Amino acid sequence: MPTVQARITRAKKTIAAAGVPFALPPAGERRERLGGVLSVIYVIFTEGSTATSGDRLLRTDVAYEAIRLARTLAALQPDEPEVHGLLALCELTAARFPARTGPDGSPILLADQDRRRWDFSAIRRGLDALARASTRGLGPYGLQAAIAAAHASAPTVEATDWDRIVVLYEALDRIAPSPVVELNRAVAVAMASGPAQALAIVDALIASNRLPGSHLVPTVRGELLARLGRRSEARAELELAARLCANQRERSVLLRKAAALSGPSD
């Protein structure tokens, strides 16, 4: 954080020296600039909700600052559906924070979370924001919020409407295609239709080399192989994922899962 603060201080001095007015841009320019602002808030929140490195899974101070910014933007731009979509996504995701880590900071997977610890006030705020985002059809942030809402509305992982989540990911992939979206779709497909179908999606991603160096691909592939009973392959994938993962908390979970697969293979 000191590095970030130093950069902010330098940026303020640069703006002051250049005499740049610190005010809302003219109405005609706001829509053009809005996408960049939403993207920055999204990146800030994502880093807060799952830190890319370090010894903490969550950086709640960063995530809640992103939510504050999203709320401010929603107040300034109340007629922009995607602003409300991003706010809904942040609120619904943050609602799970209290249950995502144990007392020692270790990650708790979705299937093992005590859903009674979820922040239901945040869920209500998120659902309200999602309703405002839905007035003219959902954009990329709104679709992600709808996926988060499907999780937030389910009493258990098994009772989650995975078919709906698959459809939402398919819609998201049409309007904002990315390898991460495709990987997340594979996870949903595994829950809705089984691991074999999902593994084909992941293997296609690997063949296209669209997420090189990411720990997420071997993480998902390892989970799918484990569900298919291919234990030695699964263990190798999870060990690879651990080597690629820069977050110490996530790495420990991956190594623990790999260790649990030791023993009689395939």
mmCIF file with all atom_site columns, C-alpha atoms in Angstrom, residues 17-210:
data_model
loop_
_atom_site.group_PDB
_atom_site.id
_atom_site.type_symbol
_atom_site.label_atom_id
_atom_site.label_alt_id
_atom_site.label_comp_id
_atom_site.label_asym_id
_atom_site.label_entity_id
_atom_site.label_seq_id
_atom_site.pdbx_PDB_ins_code
_atom_site.Cartn_x
_atom_site.Cartn_y
_atom_site.Cartn_z
_atom_site.occupancy
_atom_site.B_iso_or_equiv
_atom_site.pdbx_formal_charge
_atom_site.auth_seq_id
_atom_site.auth_comp_id
_atom_site.auth_asym_id
_atom_site.auth_atom_id
_atom_site.pdbx_PDB_model_num
ATOM 1   C CA . ALA A 1 17  ? 1.141   21.321  -11.885 1.00 0.00 ? 17  ALA A CA 1
ATOM 2   C CA . ALA A 1 18  ? -0.693  20.850  -15.177 1.00 0.00 ? 18  ALA A CA 1
ATOM 3   C CA . GLY A 1 19  ? -3.676  22.858  -14.004 1.00 0.00 ? 19  GLY A CA 1
ATOM 4   C CA . VAL A 1 20  ? -6.097  20.082  -14.916 1.00 0.00 ? 20  VAL A CA 1
ATOM 5   C CA . PRO A 1 21  ? -9.585  20.899  -13.585 1.00 0.00 ? 21  PRO A CA 1
ATOM 6   C CA . PHE A 1 22  ? -10.824 18.252  -11.146 1.00 0.00 ? 22  PHE A CA 1
ATOM 7   C CA . ALA A 1 23  ? -14.498 18.044  -12.103 1.00 0.00 ? 23  ALA A CA 1
ATOM 8   C CA . LEU A 1 24  ? -17.011 15.826  -13.858 1.00 0.00 ? 24  LEU A CA 1
ATOM 9   C CA . PRO A 1 25  ? -16.379 15.728  -17.612 1.00 0.00 ? 25  PRO A CA 1
ATOM 10  C CA . PRO A 1 26  ? -19.016 17.270  -19.905 1.00 0.00 ? 26  PRO A CA 1
ATOM 11  C CA . ALA A 1 27  ? -22.130 15.123  -20.337 1.00 0.00 ? 27  ALA A CA 1
ATOM 12  C CA . GLY A 1 28  ? -21.172 14.222  -23.892 1.00 0.00 ? 28  GLY A CA 1
ATOM 13  C CA . GLU A 1 29  ? -17.872 12.713  -22.759 1.00 0.00 ? 29  GLU A CA 1
ATOM 14  C CA . ARG A 1 30  ? -19.108 10.769  -19.749 1.00 0.00 ? 30  ARG A CA 1
ATOM 15  C CA . ARG A 1 31  ? -20.389 7.704   -21.596 1.00 0.00 ? 31  ARG A CA 1
ATOM 16  C CA . GLU A 1 32  ? -17.107 7.453   -23.484 1.00 0.00 ? 32  GLU A CA 1
ATOM 17  C CA . ARG A 1 33  ? -15.107 7.527   -20.258 1.00 0.00 ? 33  ARG A CA 1
ATOM 18  C CA . LEU A 1 34  ? -17.456 5.389   -18.183 1.00 0.00 ? 34  LEU A CA 1
ATOM 19  C CA . GLY A 1 35  ? -16.113 2.049   -19.389 1.00 0.00 ? 35  GLY A CA 1
ATOM 20  C CA . GLY A 1 36  ? -12.608 2.872   -18.218 1.00 0.00 ? 36  GLY A CA 1
ATOM 21  C CA . VAL A 1 37  ? -13.846 3.991   -14.806 1.00 0.00 ? 37  VAL A CA 1
ATOM 22  C CA . LEU A 1 38  ? -15.904 0.823   -14.359 1.00 0.00 ? 38  LEU A CA 1
ATOM 23  C CA . SER A 1 39  ? -12.927 -1.296  -15.395 1.00 0.00 ? 39  SER A CA 1
ATOM 24  C CA . VAL A 1 40  ? -10.656 0.339   -12.813 1.00 0.00 ? 40  VAL A CA 1
ATOM 25  C CA . ILE A 1 41  ? -13.193 -0.151  -10.001 1.00 0.00 ? 41  ILE A CA 1
ATOM 26  C CA . TYR A 1 42  ? -13.667 -3.770  -11.080 1.00 0.00 ? 42  TYR A CA 1
ATOM 27  C CA . VAL A 1 43  ? -9.920  -4.438  -10.998 1.00 0.00 ? 43  VAL A CA 1
ATOM 28  C CA . ILE A 1 44  ? -9.630  -2.842  -7.539  1.00 0.00 ? 44  ILE A CA 1
ATOM 29  C CA . PHE A 1 45  ? -12.488 -4.951  -6.208  1.00 0.00 ? 45  PHE A CA 1
ATOM 30  C CA . THR A 1 46  ? -11.136 -8.141  -7.775  1.00 0.00 ? 46  THR A CA 1
ATOM 31  C CA . GLU A 1 47  ? -7.764  -7.643  -6.120  1.00 0.00 ? 47  GLU A CA 1
ATOM 32  C CA . GLY A 1 48  ? -9.499  -7.086  -2.800  1.00 0.00 ? 48  GLY A CA 1
ATOM 33  C CA . SER A 1 49  ? -11.726 -10.140 -3.107  1.00 0.00 ? 49  SER A CA 1
ATOM 34  C CA . THR A 1 50  ? -8.911  -12.514 -4.088  1.00 0.00 ? 50  THR A CA 1
ATOM 35  C CA . ALA A 1 51  ? -5.424  -11.084 -3.671  1.00 0.00 ? 51  ALA A CA 1
ATOM 36  C CA . THR A 1 52  ? -3.086  -12.063 -6.492  1.00 0.00 ? 52  THR A CA 1
ATOM 37  C CA . SER A 1 53  ? -0.137  -12.469 -4.133  1.00 0.00 ? 53  SER A CA 1
ATOM 38  C CA . GLY A 1 54  ? 0.866   -12.290 -0.478  1.00 0.00 ? 54  GLY A CA 1
ATOM 39  C CA . ASP A 1 55  ? -0.263  -14.180 2.600   1.00 0.00 ? 55  ASP A CA 1
ATOM 40  C CA . ARG A 1 56  ? -3.904  -13.026 2.695   1.00 0.00 ? 56  ARG A CA 1
ATOM 41  C CA . LEU A 1 57  ? -6.747  -14.317 0.551   1.00 0.00 ? 57  LEU A CA 1
ATOM 42  C CA . LEU A 1 58  ? -8.895  -11.227 1.134   1.00 0.00 ? 58  LEU A CA 1
ATOM 43  C CA . ARG A 1 59  ? -7.907  -7.570  1.208   1.00 0.00 ? 59  ARG A CA 1
ATOM 44  C CA . THR A 1 60  ? -11.207 -6.299  2.493   1.00 0.00 ? 60  THR A CA 1
ATOM 45  C CA . ASP A 1 61  ? -10.018 -2.698  2.834   1.00 0.00 ? 61  ASP A CA 1
ATOM 46  C CA . VAL A 1 62  ? -9.320  -2.627  -0.908  1.00 0.00 ? 62  VAL A CA 1
ATOM 47  C CA . ALA A 1 63  ? -12.610 -4.354  -1.776  1.00 0.00 ? 63  ALA A CA 1
ATOM 48  C CA . TYR A 1 64  ? -14.722 -2.046  0.382   1.00 0.00 ? 64  TYR A CA 1
ATOM 49  C CA . GLU A 1 65  ? -13.019 1.004   -1.110  1.00 0.00 ? 65  GLU A CA 1
ATOM 50  C CA . ALA A 1 66  ? -14.054 -0.281  -4.550  1.00 0.00 ? 66  ALA A CA 1
ATOM 51  C CA . ILE A 1 67  ? -17.634 -0.656  -3.293  1.00 0.00 ? 67  ILE A CA 1
ATOM 52  C CA . ARG A 1 68  ? -17.549 2.916   -1.971  1.00 0.00 ? 68  ARG A CA 1
ATOM 53  C CA . LEU A 1 69  ? -16.404 4.128   -5.378  1.00 0.00 ? 69  LEU A CA 1
ATOM 54  C CA . ALA A 1 70  ? -19.106 2.070   -7.121  1.00 0.00 ? 70  ALA A CA 1
ATOM 55  C CA . ARG A 1 71  ? -21.795 3.551   -4.854  1.00 0.00 ? 71  ARG A CA 1
ATOM 56  C CA . THR A 1 72  ? -20.515 7.055   -5.541  1.00 0.00 ? 72  THR A CA 1
ATOM 57  C CA . LEU A 1 73  ? -20.549 6.410   -9.274  1.00 0.00 ? 73  LEU A CA 1
ATOM 58  C CA . ALA A 1 74  ? -24.084 4.989   -9.075  1.00 0.00 ? 74  ALA A CA 1
ATOM 59  C CA . ALA A 1 75  ? -25.221 8.185   -7.329  1.00 0.00 ? 75  ALA A CA 1
ATOM 60  C CA . LEU A 1 76  ? -23.574 10.306  -10.034 1.00 0.00 ? 76  LEU A CA 1
ATOM 61  C CA . GLN A 1 77  ? -24.792 8.154   -12.941 1.00 0.00 ? 77  GLN A CA 1
ATOM 62  C CA . PRO A 1 78  ? -28.148 6.718   -11.786 1.00 0.00 ? 78  PRO A CA 1
ATOM 63  C CA . ASP A 1 79  ? -29.380 6.020   -15.320 1.00 0.00 ? 79  ASP A CA 1
ATOM 64  C CA . GLU A 1 80  ? -26.425 3.845   -16.373 1.00 0.00 ? 80  GLU A CA 1
ATOM 65  C CA . PRO A 1 81  ? -27.395 0.156   -15.975 1.00 0.00 ? 81  PRO A CA 1
ATOM 66  C CA . GLU A 1 82  ? -23.823 -1.162  -15.996 1.00 0.00 ? 82  GLU A CA 1
ATOM 67  C CA . VAL A 1 83  ? -22.893 1.086   -13.062 1.00 0.00 ? 83  VAL A CA 1
ATOM 68  C CA . HIS A 1 84  ? -25.604 -0.659  -11.047 1.00 0.00 ? 84  HIS A CA 1
ATOM 69  C CA . GLY A 1 85  ? -24.479 -3.987  -12.503 1.00 0.00 ? 85  GLY A CA 1
ATOM 70  C CA . LEU A 1 86  ? -20.958 -3.483  -11.183 1.00 0.00 ? 86  LEU A CA 1
ATOM 71  C CA . LEU A 1 87  ? -22.263 -2.321  -7.803  1.00 0.00 ? 87  LEU A CA 1
ATOM 72  C CA . ALA A 1 88  ? -24.495 -5.409  -7.625  1.00 0.00 ? 88  ALA A CA 1
ATOM 73  C CA . LEU A 1 89  ? -21.563 -7.690  -8.469  1.00 0.00 ? 89  LEU A CA 1
ATOM 74  C CA . CYS A 1 90  ? -19.400 -6.115  -5.763  1.00 0.00 ? 90  CYS A CA 1
ATOM 75  C CA . GLU A 1 91  ? -22.114 -6.231  -3.081  1.00 0.00 ? 91  GLU A CA 1
ATOM 76  C CA . LEU A 1 92  ? -23.116 -9.830  -3.823  1.00 0.00 ? 92  LEU A CA 1
ATOM 77  C CA . THR A 1 93  ? -19.513 -11.019 -3.904  1.00 0.00 ? 93  THR A CA 1
ATOM 78  C CA . ALA A 1 94  ? -18.562 -9.148  -0.734  1.00 0.00 ? 94  ALA A CA 1
ATOM 79  C CA . ALA A 1 95  ? -21.577 -10.650 1.016   1.00 0.00 ? 95  ALA A CA 1
ATOM 80  C CA . ARG A 1 96  ? -19.664 -13.950 1.152   1.00 0.00 ? 96  ARG A CA 1
ATOM 81  C CA . PHE A 1 97  ? -16.521 -12.441 2.707   1.00 0.00 ? 97  PHE A CA 1
ATOM 82  C CA . PRO A 1 98  ? -17.408 -13.330 6.343   1.00 0.00 ? 98  PRO A CA 1
ATOM 83  C CA . ALA A 1 99  ? -17.566 -17.026 5.432   1.00 0.00 ? 99  ALA A CA 1
ATOM 84  C CA . ARG A 1 100 ? -14.655 -17.230 2.984   1.00 0.00 ? 100 ARG A CA 1
ATOM 85  C CA . THR A 1 101 ? -11.859 -17.503 5.540   1.00 0.00 ? 101 THR A CA 1
ATOM 86  C CA . GLY A 1 102 ? -11.375 -19.233 8.861   1.00 0.00 ? 102 GLY A CA 1
ATOM 87  C CA . PRO A 1 103 ? -10.159 -17.590 12.087  1.00 0.00 ? 103 PRO A CA 1
ATOM 88  C CA . ASP A 1 104 ? -6.538  -18.074 10.977  1.00 0.00 ? 104 ASP A CA 1
ATOM 89  C CA . GLY A 1 105 ? -7.202  -16.575 7.538   1.00 0.00 ? 105 GLY A CA 1
ATOM 90  C CA . SER A 1 106 ? -7.194  -19.904 5.709   1.00 0.00 ? 106 SER A CA 1
ATOM 91  C CA . PRO A 1 107 ? -9.580  -20.092 2.722   1.00 0.00 ? 107 PRO A CA 1
ATOM 92  C CA . ILE A 1 108 ? -12.929 -21.845 3.058   1.00 0.00 ? 108 ILE A CA 1
ATOM 93  C CA . LEU A 1 109 ? -14.247 -23.199 -0.237  1.00 0.00 ? 109 LEU A CA 1
ATOM 94  C CA . LEU A 1 110 ? -17.781 -22.359 -1.355  1.00 0.00 ? 110 LEU A CA 1
ATOM 95  C CA . ALA A 1 111 ? -19.062 -25.870 -0.663  1.00 0.00 ? 111 ALA A CA 1
ATOM 96  C CA . ASP A 1 112 ? -17.794 -25.692 2.928   1.00 0.00 ? 112 ASP A CA 1
ATOM 97  C CA . GLN A 1 113 ? -18.914 -22.170 3.801   1.00 0.00 ? 113 GLN A CA 1
ATOM 98  C CA . ASP A 1 114 ? -21.416 -21.544 6.580   1.00 0.00 ? 114 ASP A CA 1
ATOM 99  C CA . ARG A 1 115 ? -23.970 -19.587 4.579   1.00 0.00 ? 115 ARG A CA 1
ATOM 100 C CA . ARG A 1 116 ? -25.521 -18.278 7.769   1.00 0.00 ? 116 ARG A CA 1
ATOM 101 C CA . ARG A 1 117 ? -22.434 -16.073 8.030   1.00 0.00 ? 117 ARG A CA 1
ATOM 102 C CA . TRP A 1 118 ? -23.075 -14.399 4.694   1.00 0.00 ? 118 TRP A CA 1
ATOM 103 C CA . ASP A 1 119 ? -23.975 -10.701 4.895   1.00 0.00 ? 119 ASP A CA 1
ATOM 104 C CA . PHE A 1 120 ? -27.666 -10.703 3.997   1.00 0.00 ? 120 PHE A CA 1
ATOM 105 C CA . SER A 1 121 ? -27.857 -6.909  4.056   1.00 0.00 ? 121 SER A CA 1
ATOM 106 C CA . ALA A 1 122 ? -25.217 -6.851  1.329   1.00 0.00 ? 122 ALA A CA 1
ATOM 107 C CA . ILE A 1 123 ? -27.188 -9.489  -0.595  1.00 0.00 ? 123 ILE A CA 1
ATOM 108 C CA . ARG A 1 124 ? -30.315 -7.317  -0.433  1.00 0.00 ? 124 ARG A CA 1
ATOM 109 C CA . ARG A 1 125 ? -28.348 -4.288  -1.616  1.00 0.00 ? 125 ARG A CA 1
ATOM 110 C CA . GLY A 1 126 ? -26.847 -6.339  -4.409  1.00 0.00 ? 126 GLY A CA 1
ATOM 111 C CA . LEU A 1 127 ? -30.223 -7.673  -5.556  1.00 0.00 ? 127 LEU A CA 1
ATOM 112 C CA . ASP A 1 128 ? -31.660 -4.141  -5.514  1.00 0.00 ? 128 ASP A CA 1
ATOM 113 C CA . ALA A 1 129 ? -28.768 -2.890  -7.636  1.00 0.00 ? 129 ALA A CA 1
ATOM 114 C CA . LEU A 1 130 ? -29.189 -5.865  -9.997  1.00 0.00 ? 130 LEU A CA 1
ATOM 115 C CA . ALA A 1 131 ? -32.865 -4.978  -10.460 1.00 0.00 ? 131 ALA A CA 1
ATOM 116 C CA . ARG A 1 132 ? -31.830 -1.443  -11.468 1.00 0.00 ? 132 ARG A CA 1
ATOM 117 C CA . ALA A 1 133 ? -29.221 -2.877  -13.836 1.00 0.00 ? 133 ALA A CA 1
ATOM 118 C CA . SER A 1 134 ? -31.839 -5.073  -15.519 1.00 0.00 ? 134 SER A CA 1
ATOM 119 C CA . THR A 1 135 ? -34.035 -2.268  -16.824 1.00 0.00 ? 135 THR A CA 1
ATOM 120 C CA . ARG A 1 136 ? -32.541 -2.356  -20.347 1.00 0.00 ? 136 ARG A CA 1
ATOM 121 C CA . GLY A 1 137 ? -30.924 -5.773  -20.497 1.00 0.00 ? 137 GLY A CA 1
ATOM 122 C CA . LEU A 1 138 ? -27.790 -6.899  -18.717 1.00 0.00 ? 138 LEU A CA 1
ATOM 123 C CA . GLY A 1 139 ? -24.284 -5.983  -19.813 1.00 0.00 ? 139 GLY A CA 1
ATOM 124 C CA . PRO A 1 140 ? -21.061 -7.773  -18.794 1.00 0.00 ? 140 PRO A CA 1
ATOM 125 C CA . TYR A 1 141 ? -21.083 -6.575  -15.167 1.00 0.00 ? 141 TYR A CA 1
ATOM 126 C CA . GLY A 1 142 ? -24.806 -7.171  -14.836 1.00 0.00 ? 142 GLY A CA 1
ATOM 127 C CA . LEU A 1 143 ? -24.447 -10.744 -16.105 1.00 0.00 ? 143 LEU A CA 1
ATOM 128 C CA . GLN A 1 144 ? -21.662 -11.417 -13.619 1.00 0.00 ? 144 GLN A CA 1
ATOM 129 C CA . ALA A 1 145 ? -23.890 -9.967  -10.909 1.00 0.00 ? 145 ALA A CA 1
ATOM 130 C CA . ALA A 1 146 ? -26.713 -12.291 -12.001 1.00 0.00 ? 146 ALA A CA 1
ATOM 131 C CA . ILE A 1 147 ? -24.328 -15.233 -11.599 1.00 0.00 ? 147 ILE A CA 1
ATOM 132 C CA . ALA A 1 148 ? -23.376 -13.988 -8.126  1.00 0.00 ? 148 ALA A CA 1
ATOM 133 C CA . ALA A 1 149 ? -27.083 -13.626 -7.328  1.00 0.00 ? 149 ALA A CA 1
ATOM 134 C CA . ALA A 1 150 ? -27.705 -17.256 -8.282  1.00 0.00 ? 150 ALA A CA 1
ATOM 135 C CA . HIS A 1 151 ? -25.068 -18.295 -5.743  1.00 0.00 ? 151 HIS A CA 1
ATOM 136 C CA . ALA A 1 152 ? -26.363 -15.885 -3.102  1.00 0.00 ? 152 ALA A CA 1
ATOM 137 C CA . SER A 1 153 ? -29.926 -17.175 -3.459  1.00 0.00 ? 153 SER A CA 1
ATOM 138 C CA . ALA A 1 154 ? -29.060 -20.856 -3.080  1.00 0.00 ? 154 ALA A CA 1
ATOM 139 C CA . PRO A 1 155 ? -29.187 -22.588 0.323   1.00 0.00 ? 155 PRO A CA 1
ATOM 140 C CA . THR A 1 156 ? -26.430 -25.052 -0.670  1.00 0.00 ? 156 THR A CA 1
ATOM 141 C CA . VAL A 1 157 ? -24.028 -25.739 -3.521  1.00 0.00 ? 157 VAL A CA 1
ATOM 142 C CA . GLU A 1 158 ? -26.159 -28.714 -4.564  1.00 0.00 ? 158 GLU A CA 1
ATOM 143 C CA . ALA A 1 159 ? -29.339 -26.605 -4.641  1.00 0.00 ? 159 ALA A CA 1
ATOM 144 C CA . THR A 1 160 ? -27.728 -23.913 -6.807  1.00 0.00 ? 160 THR A CA 1
ATOM 145 C CA . ASP A 1 161 ? -29.336 -23.394 -10.220 1.00 0.00 ? 161 ASP A CA 1
ATOM 146 C CA . TRP A 1 162 ? -26.249 -24.466 -12.167 1.00 0.00 ? 162 TRP A CA 1
ATOM 147 C CA . ASP A 1 163 ? -28.138 -24.686 -15.465 1.00 0.00 ? 163 ASP A CA 1
ATOM 148 C CA . ARG A 1 164 ? -29.015 -20.997 -15.165 1.00 0.00 ? 164 ARG A CA 1
ATOM 149 C CA . ILE A 1 165 ? -25.406 -20.166 -14.325 1.00 0.00 ? 165 ILE A CA 1
ATOM 150 C CA . VAL A 1 166 ? -24.221 -22.018 -17.448 1.00 0.00 ? 166 VAL A CA 1
ATOM 151 C CA . VAL A 1 167 ? -26.665 -20.009 -19.584 1.00 0.00 ? 167 VAL A CA 1
ATOM 152 C CA . LEU A 1 168 ? -25.501 -16.761 -17.974 1.00 0.00 ? 168 LEU A CA 1
ATOM 153 C CA . TYR A 1 169 ? -21.860 -17.620 -18.679 1.00 0.00 ? 169 TYR A CA 1
ATOM 154 C CA . GLU A 1 170 ? -22.756 -18.432 -22.275 1.00 0.00 ? 170 GLU A CA 1
ATOM 155 C CA . ALA A 1 171 ? -24.426 -15.019 -22.589 1.00 0.00 ? 171 ALA A CA 1
ATOM 156 C CA . LEU A 1 172 ? -21.413 -13.345 -20.998 1.00 0.00 ? 172 LEU A CA 1
ATOM 157 C CA . ASP A 1 173 ? -19.064 -15.136 -23.373 1.00 0.00 ? 173 ASP A CA 1
ATOM 158 C CA . ARG A 1 174 ? -21.034 -13.801 -26.339 1.00 0.00 ? 174 ARG A CA 1
ATOM 159 C CA . ILE A 1 175 ? -20.808 -10.137 -25.335 1.00 0.00 ? 175 ILE A CA 1
ATOM 160 C CA . ALA A 1 176 ? -17.489 -10.109 -23.427 1.00 0.00 ? 176 ALA A CA 1
ATOM 161 C CA . PRO A 1 177 ? -15.541 -13.225 -24.427 1.00 0.00 ? 177 PRO A CA 1
ATOM 162 C CA . SER A 1 178 ? -12.469 -14.110 -22.376 1.00 0.00 ? 178 SER A CA 1
ATOM 163 C CA . PRO A 1 179 ? -10.633 -17.293 -21.384 1.00 0.00 ? 179 PRO A CA 1
ATOM 164 C CA . VAL A 1 180 ? -11.525 -16.688 -17.724 1.00 0.00 ? 180 VAL A CA 1
ATOM 165 C CA . VAL A 1 181 ? -15.218 -16.604 -18.610 1.00 0.00 ? 181 VAL A CA 1
ATOM 166 C CA . GLU A 1 182 ? -14.773 -19.853 -20.540 1.00 0.00 ? 182 GLU A CA 1
ATOM 167 C CA . LEU A 1 183 ? -12.986 -21.454 -17.593 1.00 0.00 ? 183 LEU A CA 1
ATOM 168 C CA . ASN A 1 184 ? -15.732 -20.389 -15.203 1.00 0.00 ? 184 ASN A CA 1
ATOM 169 C CA . ARG A 1 185 ? -18.308 -21.767 -17.637 1.00 0.00 ? 185 ARG A CA 1
ATOM 170 C CA . ALA A 1 186 ? -16.473 -25.098 -17.484 1.00 0.00 ? 186 ALA A CA 1
ATOM 171 C CA . VAL A 1 187 ? -16.828 -25.127 -13.681 1.00 0.00 ? 187 VAL A CA 1
ATOM 172 C CA . ALA A 1 188 ? -20.561 -24.490 -13.983 1.00 0.00 ? 188 ALA A CA 1
ATOM 173 C CA . VAL A 1 189 ? -20.903 -27.152 -16.688 1.00 0.00 ? 189 VAL A CA 1
ATOM 174 C CA . ALA A 1 190 ? -19.181 -29.633 -14.374 1.00 0.00 ? 190 ALA A CA 1
ATOM 175 C CA . MET A 1 191 ? -21.782 -28.965 -11.702 1.00 0.00 ? 191 MET A CA 1
ATOM 176 C CA . ALA A 1 192 ? -24.706 -29.055 -14.130 1.00 0.00 ? 192 ALA A CA 1
ATOM 177 C CA . SER A 1 193 ? -23.686 -31.865 -16.487 1.00 0.00 ? 193 SER A CA 1
ATOM 178 C CA . GLY A 1 194 ? -20.670 -33.641 -15.019 1.00 0.00 ? 194 GLY A CA 1
ATOM 179 C CA . PRO A 1 195 ? -16.887 -33.342 -15.154 1.00 0.00 ? 195 PRO A CA 1
ATOM 180 C CA . ALA A 1 196 ? -16.278 -35.085 -18.496 1.00 0.00 ? 196 ALA A CA 1
ATOM 181 C CA . GLN A 1 197 ? -18.063 -32.409 -20.516 1.00 0.00 ? 197 GLN A CA 1
ATOM 182 C CA . ALA A 1 198 ? -16.314 -29.693 -18.548 1.00 0.00 ? 198 ALA A CA 1
ATOM 183 C CA . LEU A 1 199 ? -12.901 -31.284 -19.061 1.00 0.00 ? 199 LEU A CA 1
ATOM 184 C CA . ALA A 1 200 ? -13.350 -31.008 -22.825 1.00 0.00 ? 200 ALA A CA 1
ATOM 185 C CA . ILE A 1 201 ? -13.876 -27.254 -22.438 1.00 0.00 ? 201 ILE A CA 1
ATOM 186 C CA . VAL A 1 202 ? -10.739 -26.888 -20.319 1.00 0.00 ? 202 VAL A CA 1
ATOM 187 C CA . ASP A 1 203 ? -8.647  -28.979 -22.688 1.00 0.00 ? 203 ASP A CA 1
ATOM 188 C CA . ALA A 1 204 ? -9.781  -26.791 -25.588 1.00 0.00 ? 204 ALA A CA 1
ATOM 189 C CA . LEU A 1 205 ? -8.638  -23.746 -23.613 1.00 0.00 ? 205 LEU A CA 1
ATOM 190 C CA . ILE A 1 206 ? -5.237  -25.345 -23.058 1.00 0.00 ? 206 ILE A CA 1
ATOM 191 C CA . ALA A 1 207 ? -4.943  -26.274 -26.745 1.00 0.00 ? 207 ALA A CA 1
ATOM 192 C CA . SER A 1 208 ? -5.564  -22.638 -27.714 1.00 0.00 ? 208 SER A CA 1
ATOM 193 C CA . ASN A 1 209 ? -3.024  -21.432 -25.103 1.00 0.00 ? 209 ASN A CA 1
ATOM 194 C CA . ARG A 1 210 ? -5.336  -18.624 -24.019 1.00 0.00 ? 210 ARG A CA 1
#
